[in-house]
CSV table of N, CA and C in Angstrom, one decimal:
chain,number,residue,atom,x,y,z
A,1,UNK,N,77.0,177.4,291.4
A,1,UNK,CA,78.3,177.2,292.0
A,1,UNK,C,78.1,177.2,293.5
A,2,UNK,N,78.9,177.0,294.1
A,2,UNK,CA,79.0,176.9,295.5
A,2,UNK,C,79.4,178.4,296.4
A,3,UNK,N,78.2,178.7,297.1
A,3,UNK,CA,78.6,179.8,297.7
A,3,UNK,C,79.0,179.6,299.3
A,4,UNK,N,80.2,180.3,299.9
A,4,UNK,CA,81.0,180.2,301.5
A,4,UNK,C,79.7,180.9,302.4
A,5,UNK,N,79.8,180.9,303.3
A,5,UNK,CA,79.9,181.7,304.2
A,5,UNK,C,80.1,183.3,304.6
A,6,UNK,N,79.7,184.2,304.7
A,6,UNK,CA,80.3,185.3,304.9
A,6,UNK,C,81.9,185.2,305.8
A,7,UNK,N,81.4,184.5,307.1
A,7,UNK,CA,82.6,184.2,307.9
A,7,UNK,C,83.4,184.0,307.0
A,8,UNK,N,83.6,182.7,306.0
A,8,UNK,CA,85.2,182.4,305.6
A,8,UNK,C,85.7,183.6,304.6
A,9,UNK,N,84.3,184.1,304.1
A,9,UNK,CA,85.1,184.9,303.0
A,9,UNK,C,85.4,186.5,302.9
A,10,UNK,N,85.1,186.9,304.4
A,10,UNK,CA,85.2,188.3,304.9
A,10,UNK,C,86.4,188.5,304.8
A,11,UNK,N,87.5,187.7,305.2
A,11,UNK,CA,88.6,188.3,305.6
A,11,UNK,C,89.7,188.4,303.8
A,12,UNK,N,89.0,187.6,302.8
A,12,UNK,CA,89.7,188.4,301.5
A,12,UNK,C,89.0,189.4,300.6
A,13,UNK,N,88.4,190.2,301.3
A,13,UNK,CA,87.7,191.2,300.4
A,13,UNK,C,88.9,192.3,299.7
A,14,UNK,N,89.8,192.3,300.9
A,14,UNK,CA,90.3,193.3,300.2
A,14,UNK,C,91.5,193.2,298.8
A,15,UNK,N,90.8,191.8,298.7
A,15,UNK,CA,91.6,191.0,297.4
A,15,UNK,C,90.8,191.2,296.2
A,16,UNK,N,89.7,192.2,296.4
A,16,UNK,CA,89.1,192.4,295.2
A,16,UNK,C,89.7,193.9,294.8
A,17,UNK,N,90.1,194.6,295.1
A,17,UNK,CA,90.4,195.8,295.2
A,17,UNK,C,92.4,195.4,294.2
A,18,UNK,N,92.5,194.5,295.0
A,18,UNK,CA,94.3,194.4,293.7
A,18,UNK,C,93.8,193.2,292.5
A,19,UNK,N,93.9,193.5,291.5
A,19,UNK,CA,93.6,193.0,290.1
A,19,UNK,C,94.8,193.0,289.3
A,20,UNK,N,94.7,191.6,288.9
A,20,UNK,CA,95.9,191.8,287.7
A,20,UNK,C,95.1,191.7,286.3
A,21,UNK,N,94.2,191.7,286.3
A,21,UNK,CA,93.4,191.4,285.1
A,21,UNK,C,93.6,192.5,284.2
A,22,UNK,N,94.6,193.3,283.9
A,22,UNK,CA,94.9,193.9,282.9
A,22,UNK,C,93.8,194.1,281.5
A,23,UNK,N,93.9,192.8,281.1
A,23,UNK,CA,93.5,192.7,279.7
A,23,UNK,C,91.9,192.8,279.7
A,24,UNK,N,91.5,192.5,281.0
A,24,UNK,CA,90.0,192.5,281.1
A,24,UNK,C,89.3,194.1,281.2
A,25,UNK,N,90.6,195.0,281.7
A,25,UNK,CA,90.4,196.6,281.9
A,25,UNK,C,90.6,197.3,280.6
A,26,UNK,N,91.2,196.5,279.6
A,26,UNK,CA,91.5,197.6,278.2
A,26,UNK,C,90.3,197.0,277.2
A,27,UNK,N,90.1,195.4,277.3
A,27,UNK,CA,89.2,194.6,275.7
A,27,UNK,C,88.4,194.4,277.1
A,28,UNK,N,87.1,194.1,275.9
A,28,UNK,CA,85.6,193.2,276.9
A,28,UNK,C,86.4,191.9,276.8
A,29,UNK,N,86.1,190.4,277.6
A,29,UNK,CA,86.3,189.6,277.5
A,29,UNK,C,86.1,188.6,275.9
A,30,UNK,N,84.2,189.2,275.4
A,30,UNK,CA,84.1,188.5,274.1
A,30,UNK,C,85.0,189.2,273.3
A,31,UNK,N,85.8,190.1,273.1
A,31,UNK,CA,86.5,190.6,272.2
A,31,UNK,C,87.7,189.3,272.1
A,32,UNK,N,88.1,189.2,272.8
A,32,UNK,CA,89.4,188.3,272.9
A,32,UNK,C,89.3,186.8,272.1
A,33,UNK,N,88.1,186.4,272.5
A,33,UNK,CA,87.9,184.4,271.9
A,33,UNK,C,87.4,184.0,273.0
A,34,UNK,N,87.6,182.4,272.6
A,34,UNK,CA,87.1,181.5,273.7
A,34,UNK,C,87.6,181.9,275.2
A,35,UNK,N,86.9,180.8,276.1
A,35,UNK,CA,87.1,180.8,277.2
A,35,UNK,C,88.7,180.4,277.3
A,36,UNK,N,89.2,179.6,276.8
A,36,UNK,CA,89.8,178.8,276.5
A,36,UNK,C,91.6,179.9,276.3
A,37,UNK,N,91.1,180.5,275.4
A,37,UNK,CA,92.0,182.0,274.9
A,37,UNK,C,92.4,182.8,275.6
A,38,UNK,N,90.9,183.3,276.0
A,38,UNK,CA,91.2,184.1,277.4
A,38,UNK,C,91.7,183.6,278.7
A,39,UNK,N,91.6,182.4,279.1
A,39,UNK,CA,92.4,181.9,280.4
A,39,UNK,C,94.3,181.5,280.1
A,40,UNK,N,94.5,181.2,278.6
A,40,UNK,CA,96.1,181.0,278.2
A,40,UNK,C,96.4,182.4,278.4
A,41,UNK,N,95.9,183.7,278.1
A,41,UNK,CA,96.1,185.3,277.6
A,41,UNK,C,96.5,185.8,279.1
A,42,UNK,N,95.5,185.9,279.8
A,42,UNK,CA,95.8,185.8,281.2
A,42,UNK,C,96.6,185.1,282.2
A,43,UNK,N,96.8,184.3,282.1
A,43,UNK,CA,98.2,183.2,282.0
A,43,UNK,C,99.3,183.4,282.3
A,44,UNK,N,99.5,183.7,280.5
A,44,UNK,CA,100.6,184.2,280.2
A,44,UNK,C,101.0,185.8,280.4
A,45,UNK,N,100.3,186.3,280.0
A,45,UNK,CA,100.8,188.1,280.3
A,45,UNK,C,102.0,188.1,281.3
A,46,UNK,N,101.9,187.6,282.0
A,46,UNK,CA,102.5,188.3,283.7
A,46,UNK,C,104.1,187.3,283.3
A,47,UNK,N,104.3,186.5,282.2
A,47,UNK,CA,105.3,185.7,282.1
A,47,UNK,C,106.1,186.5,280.9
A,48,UNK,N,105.1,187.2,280.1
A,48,UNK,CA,105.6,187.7,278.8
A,48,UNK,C,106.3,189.2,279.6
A,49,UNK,N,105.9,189.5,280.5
A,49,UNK,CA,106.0,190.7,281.1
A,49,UNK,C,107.5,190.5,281.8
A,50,UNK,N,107.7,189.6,282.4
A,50,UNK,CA,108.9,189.3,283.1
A,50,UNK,C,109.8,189.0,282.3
A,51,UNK,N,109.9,188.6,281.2
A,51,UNK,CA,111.0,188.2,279.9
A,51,UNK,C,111.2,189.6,279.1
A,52,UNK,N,109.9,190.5,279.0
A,52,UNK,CA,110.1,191.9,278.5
A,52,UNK,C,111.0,192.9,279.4
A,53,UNK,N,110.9,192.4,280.5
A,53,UNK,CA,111.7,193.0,281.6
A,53,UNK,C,112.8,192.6,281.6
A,54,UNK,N,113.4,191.4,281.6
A,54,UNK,CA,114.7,191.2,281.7
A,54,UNK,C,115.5,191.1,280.5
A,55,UNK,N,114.7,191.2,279.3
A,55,UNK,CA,115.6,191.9,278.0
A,55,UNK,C,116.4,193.2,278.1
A,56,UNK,N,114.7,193.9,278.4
A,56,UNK,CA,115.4,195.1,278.7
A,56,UNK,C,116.6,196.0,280.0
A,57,UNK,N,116.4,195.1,280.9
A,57,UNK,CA,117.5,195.0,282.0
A,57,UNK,C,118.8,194.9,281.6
A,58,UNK,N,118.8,193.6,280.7
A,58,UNK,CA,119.8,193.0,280.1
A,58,UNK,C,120.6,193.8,279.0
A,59,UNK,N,119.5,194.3,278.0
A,59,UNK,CA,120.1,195.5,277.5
A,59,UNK,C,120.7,196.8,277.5
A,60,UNK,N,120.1,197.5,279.0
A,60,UNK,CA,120.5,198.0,279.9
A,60,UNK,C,122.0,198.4,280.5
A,61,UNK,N,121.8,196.6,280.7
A,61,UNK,CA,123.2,196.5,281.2
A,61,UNK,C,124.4,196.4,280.4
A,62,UNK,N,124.1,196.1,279.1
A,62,UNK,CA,125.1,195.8,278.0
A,62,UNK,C,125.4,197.4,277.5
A,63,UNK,N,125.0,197.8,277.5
A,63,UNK,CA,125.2,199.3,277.1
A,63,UNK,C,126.1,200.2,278.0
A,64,UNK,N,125.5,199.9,279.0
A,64,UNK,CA,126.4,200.6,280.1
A,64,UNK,C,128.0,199.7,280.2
A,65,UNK,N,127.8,198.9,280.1
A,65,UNK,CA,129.3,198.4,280.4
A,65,UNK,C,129.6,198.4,279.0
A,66,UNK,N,129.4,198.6,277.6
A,66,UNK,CA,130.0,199.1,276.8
A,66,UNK,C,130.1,200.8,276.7
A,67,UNK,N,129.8,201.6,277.5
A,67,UNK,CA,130.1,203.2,277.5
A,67,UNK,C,130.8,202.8,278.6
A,68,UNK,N,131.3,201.7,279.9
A,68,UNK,CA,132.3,201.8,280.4
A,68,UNK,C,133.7,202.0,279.8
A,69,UNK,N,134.0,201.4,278.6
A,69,UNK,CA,135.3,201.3,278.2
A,69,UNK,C,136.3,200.2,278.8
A,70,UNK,N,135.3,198.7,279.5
A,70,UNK,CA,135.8,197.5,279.1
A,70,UNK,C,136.0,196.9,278.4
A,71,UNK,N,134.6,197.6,277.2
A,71,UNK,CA,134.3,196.4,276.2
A,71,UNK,C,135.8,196.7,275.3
A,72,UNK,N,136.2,197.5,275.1
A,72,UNK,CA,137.5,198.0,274.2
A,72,UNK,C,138.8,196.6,274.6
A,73,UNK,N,138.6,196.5,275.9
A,73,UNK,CA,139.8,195.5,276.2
A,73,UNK,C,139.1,194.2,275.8
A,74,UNK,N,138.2,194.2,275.9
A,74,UNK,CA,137.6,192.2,275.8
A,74,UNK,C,137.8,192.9,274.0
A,75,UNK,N,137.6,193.7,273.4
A,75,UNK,CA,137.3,193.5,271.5
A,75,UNK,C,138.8,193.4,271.5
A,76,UNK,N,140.1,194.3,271.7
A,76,UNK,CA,140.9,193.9,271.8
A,76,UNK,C,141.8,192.1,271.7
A,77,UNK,N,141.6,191.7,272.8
A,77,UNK,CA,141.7,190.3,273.4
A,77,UNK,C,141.1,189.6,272.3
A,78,UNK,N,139.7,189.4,272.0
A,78,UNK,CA,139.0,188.8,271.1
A,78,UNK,C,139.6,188.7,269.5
A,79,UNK,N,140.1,189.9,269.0
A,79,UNK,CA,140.8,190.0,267.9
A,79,UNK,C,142.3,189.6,268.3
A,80,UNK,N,142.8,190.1,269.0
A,80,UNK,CA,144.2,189.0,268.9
A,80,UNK,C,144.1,187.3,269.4
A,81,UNK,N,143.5,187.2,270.0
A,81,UNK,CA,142.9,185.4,269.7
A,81,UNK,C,142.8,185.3,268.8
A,82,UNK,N,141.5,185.3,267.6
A,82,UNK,CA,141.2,185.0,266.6
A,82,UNK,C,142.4,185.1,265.5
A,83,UNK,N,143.2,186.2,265.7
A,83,UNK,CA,144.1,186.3,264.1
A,83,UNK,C,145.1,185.3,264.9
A,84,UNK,N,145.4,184.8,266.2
A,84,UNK,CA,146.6,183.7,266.0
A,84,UNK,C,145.9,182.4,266.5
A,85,UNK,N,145.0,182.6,265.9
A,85,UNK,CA,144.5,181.2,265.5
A,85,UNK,C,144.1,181.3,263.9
A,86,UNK,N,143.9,181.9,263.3
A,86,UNK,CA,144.1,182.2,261.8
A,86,UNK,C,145.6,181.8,261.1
């Protein structure tokens, strides 16, 4: 491969120290599969992680505003729509 300079590459060292490589700290790499595996796995995580997050945000939120005691008026509403359209 191509190696820099010390000059260019001093100033990101301390980019070795923040890691997102999660999956490389819990499995060895050959555990996982191909190269191929391992680069989609790492990829994705950080996308699966943000969709995990905002379900549960989401769910969060839904709960709370139903122990508000809005949801009572929108089920309300909902059921008299429905039966005068029945």
């Amino acid at each position: 491969g191509v190696r820099l300079h010390e000059d260019f590459t001093r100033w990101t060292d301390f980019m070795d120290a923040i890691s997102l490589d999660l999956i490389g700290l819990t499995y060895p790499g050959a555990c996982i599969g191909s190269m191929g595996d391992r680069l989609l796995l790492a990829g994705l995580w950080p996308l699966a992680a943000m969709i995990l997050g905002g379900a549960a945000l989401a769910c969060y939120a839904f709960v709370e505003w139903h122990r508000s005691g809005r949801a009572d008026g929108l089920r309300r509403d909902l059921v008299r729509a429905t039966l005068r359209r029945l």
